[in-house]
PDB file of C-alpha atoms in Angstrom:
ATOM      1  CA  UNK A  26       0.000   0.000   0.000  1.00  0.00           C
ATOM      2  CA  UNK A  27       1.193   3.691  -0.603  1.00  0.00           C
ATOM      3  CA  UNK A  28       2.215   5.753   2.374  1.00  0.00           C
ATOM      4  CA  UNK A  29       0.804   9.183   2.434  1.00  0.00           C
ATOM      5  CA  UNK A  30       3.427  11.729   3.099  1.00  0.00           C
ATOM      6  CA  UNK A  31       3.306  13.836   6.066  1.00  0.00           C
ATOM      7  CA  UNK A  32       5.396  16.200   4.512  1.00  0.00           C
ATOM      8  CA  UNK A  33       8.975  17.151   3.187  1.00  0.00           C
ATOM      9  CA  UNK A  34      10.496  17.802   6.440  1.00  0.00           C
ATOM     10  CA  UNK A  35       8.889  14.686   7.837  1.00  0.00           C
ATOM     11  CA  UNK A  36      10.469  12.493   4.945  1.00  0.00           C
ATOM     12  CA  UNK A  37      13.550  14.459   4.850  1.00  0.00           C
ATOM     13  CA  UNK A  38      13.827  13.115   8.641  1.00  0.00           C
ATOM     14  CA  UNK A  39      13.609   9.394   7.519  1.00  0.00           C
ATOM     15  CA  UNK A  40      16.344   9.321   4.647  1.00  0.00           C
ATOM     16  CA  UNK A  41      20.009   8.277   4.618  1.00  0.00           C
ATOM     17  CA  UNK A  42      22.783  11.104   4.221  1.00  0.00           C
ATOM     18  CA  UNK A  43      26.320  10.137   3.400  1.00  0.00           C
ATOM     19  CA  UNK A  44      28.845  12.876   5.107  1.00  0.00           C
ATOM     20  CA  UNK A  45      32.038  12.832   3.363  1.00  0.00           C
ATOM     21  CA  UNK A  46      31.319  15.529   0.944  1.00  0.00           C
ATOM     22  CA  UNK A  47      29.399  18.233   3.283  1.00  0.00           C
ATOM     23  CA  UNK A  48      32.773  19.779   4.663  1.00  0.00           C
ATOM     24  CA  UNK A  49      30.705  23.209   5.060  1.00  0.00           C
ATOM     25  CA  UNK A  50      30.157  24.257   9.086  1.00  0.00           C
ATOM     26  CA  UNK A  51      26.661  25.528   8.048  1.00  0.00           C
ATOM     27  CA  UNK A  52      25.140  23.141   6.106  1.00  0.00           C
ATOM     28  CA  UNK A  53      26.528  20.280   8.432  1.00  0.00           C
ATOM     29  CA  UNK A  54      25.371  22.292  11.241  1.00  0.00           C
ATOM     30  CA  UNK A  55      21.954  22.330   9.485  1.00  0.00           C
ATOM     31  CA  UNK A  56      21.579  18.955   8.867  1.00  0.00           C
ATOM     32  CA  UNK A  57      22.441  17.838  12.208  1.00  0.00           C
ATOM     33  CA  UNK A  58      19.457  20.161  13.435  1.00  0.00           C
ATOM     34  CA  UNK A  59      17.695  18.707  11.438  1.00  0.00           C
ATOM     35  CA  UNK A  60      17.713  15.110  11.240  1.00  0.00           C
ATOM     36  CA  UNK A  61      18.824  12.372  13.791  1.00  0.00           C
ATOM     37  CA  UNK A  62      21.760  11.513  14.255  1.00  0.00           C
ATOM     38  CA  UNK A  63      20.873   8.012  13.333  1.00  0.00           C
ATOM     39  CA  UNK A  64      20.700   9.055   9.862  1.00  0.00           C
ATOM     40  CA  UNK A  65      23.929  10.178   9.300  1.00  0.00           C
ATOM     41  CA  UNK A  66      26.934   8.245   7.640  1.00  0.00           C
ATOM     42  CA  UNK A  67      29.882   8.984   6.950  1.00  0.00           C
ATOM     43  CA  UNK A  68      31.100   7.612   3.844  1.00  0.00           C
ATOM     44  CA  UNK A  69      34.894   6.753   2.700  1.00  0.00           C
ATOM     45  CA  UNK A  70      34.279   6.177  -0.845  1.00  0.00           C
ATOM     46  CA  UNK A  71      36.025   9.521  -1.467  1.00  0.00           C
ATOM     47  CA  UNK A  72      39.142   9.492  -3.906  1.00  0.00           C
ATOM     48  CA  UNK A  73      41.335  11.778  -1.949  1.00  0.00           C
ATOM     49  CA  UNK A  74      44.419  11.939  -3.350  1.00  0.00           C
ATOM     50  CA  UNK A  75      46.490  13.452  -0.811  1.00  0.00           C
ATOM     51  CA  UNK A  76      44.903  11.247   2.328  1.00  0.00           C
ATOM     52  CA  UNK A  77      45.416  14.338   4.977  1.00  0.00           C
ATOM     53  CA  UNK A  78      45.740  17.999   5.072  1.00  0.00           C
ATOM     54  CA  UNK A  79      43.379  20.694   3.861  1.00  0.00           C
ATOM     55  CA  UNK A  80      43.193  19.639   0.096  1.00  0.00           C
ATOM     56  CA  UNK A  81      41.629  16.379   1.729  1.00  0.00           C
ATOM     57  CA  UNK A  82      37.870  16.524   1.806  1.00  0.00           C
ATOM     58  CA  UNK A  83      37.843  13.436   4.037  1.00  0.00           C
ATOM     59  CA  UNK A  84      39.822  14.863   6.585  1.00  0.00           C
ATOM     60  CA  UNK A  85      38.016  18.193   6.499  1.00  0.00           C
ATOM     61  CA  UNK A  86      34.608  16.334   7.117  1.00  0.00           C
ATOM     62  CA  UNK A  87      36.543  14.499   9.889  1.00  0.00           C
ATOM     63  CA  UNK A  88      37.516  17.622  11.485  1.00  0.00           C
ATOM     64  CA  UNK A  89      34.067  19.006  11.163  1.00  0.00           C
ATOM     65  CA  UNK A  90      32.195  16.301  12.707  1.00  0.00           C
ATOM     66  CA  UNK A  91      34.663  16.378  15.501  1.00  0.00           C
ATOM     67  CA  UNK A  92      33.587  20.347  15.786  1.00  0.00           C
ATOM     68  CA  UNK A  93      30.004  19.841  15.637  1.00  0.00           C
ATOM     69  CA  UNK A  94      29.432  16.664  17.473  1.00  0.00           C
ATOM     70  CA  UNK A  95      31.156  16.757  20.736  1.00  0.00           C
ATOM     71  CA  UNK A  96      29.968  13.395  22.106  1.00  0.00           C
ATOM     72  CA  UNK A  97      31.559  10.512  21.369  1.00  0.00           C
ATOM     73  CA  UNK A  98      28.551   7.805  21.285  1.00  0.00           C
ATOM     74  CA  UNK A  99      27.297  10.588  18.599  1.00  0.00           C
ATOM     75  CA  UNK A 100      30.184  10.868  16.523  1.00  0.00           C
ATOM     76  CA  UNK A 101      30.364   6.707  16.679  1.00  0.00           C
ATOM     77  CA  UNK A 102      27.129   6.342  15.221  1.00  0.00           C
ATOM     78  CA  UNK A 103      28.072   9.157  12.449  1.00  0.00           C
ATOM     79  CA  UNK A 104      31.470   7.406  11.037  1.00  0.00           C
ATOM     80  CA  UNK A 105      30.621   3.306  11.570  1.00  0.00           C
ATOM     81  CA  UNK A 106      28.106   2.114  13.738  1.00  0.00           C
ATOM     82  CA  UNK A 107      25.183   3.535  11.579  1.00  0.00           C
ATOM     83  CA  UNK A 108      26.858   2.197   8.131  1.00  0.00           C
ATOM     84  CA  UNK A 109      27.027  -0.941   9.878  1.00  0.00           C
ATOM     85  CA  UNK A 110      23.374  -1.060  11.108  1.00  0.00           C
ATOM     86  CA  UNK A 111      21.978   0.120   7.839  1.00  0.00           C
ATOM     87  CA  UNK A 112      24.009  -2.237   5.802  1.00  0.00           C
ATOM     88  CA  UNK A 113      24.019  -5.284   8.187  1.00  0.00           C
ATOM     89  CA  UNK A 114      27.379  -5.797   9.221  1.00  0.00           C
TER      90      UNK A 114
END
C-alpha cells in the first residue's frame, strides 16, 4: 500500500545522508538540526588523493564532525556504527 506523506520535512527526517562531501560548518550544522543523528553516515568512498591535510575533503569532514558533534557515542554512530546497522554488518 502507498504511504501518504506527512510532509517534506517529515520524509527528509527518515532518509540516509552520506557525510564525506558536506565539509561546510553551516550546512553540516543544518543537517544535524535537522535530522537524527541516526541518519547520518559517513562515507569513505572519497578518492582523496592526498589522504590528509586541507586539500583532503575526508579529513576536512573528519575535522568538522569532531567540531560539531562533541559526544563521542554521537560521533560513533556518524562514522561506523550507523553504516554498519543500515548495511548489516
Amino acid at each position: 500500500a502507498a504511504r501518504i506523506s506527512q510532509g517534506a520535512i517529515h520524509d527528509f527526517k527518515r532518509l540516509y545522508y552520506d557525510i564525506e562531501s558536506a565539509a561546510n560548518e553551516v550546512s553540516m550544522a543544518a543537517l544535524l538540526k535537522l535530522v537524527p543523528i541516526t541518519q547520518l553516515l559517513f562515507g569513505s568512498d572519497c578518492a582523496d588523493v592526498k589522504g590528509e591535510g586541507p586539500d583532503c575533503v575526508g579529513a576536512g569532514t573528519l575535522a568538522l564532525v569532531r567540531k560539531l558533534v562533541p559526544d563521542r557515542e554521537a560521533r560513533n554512530k556518524i562514522l561506523f556504527e550507523n553504516a554498519k546497522k543500515l548495511f548489516r554488518l
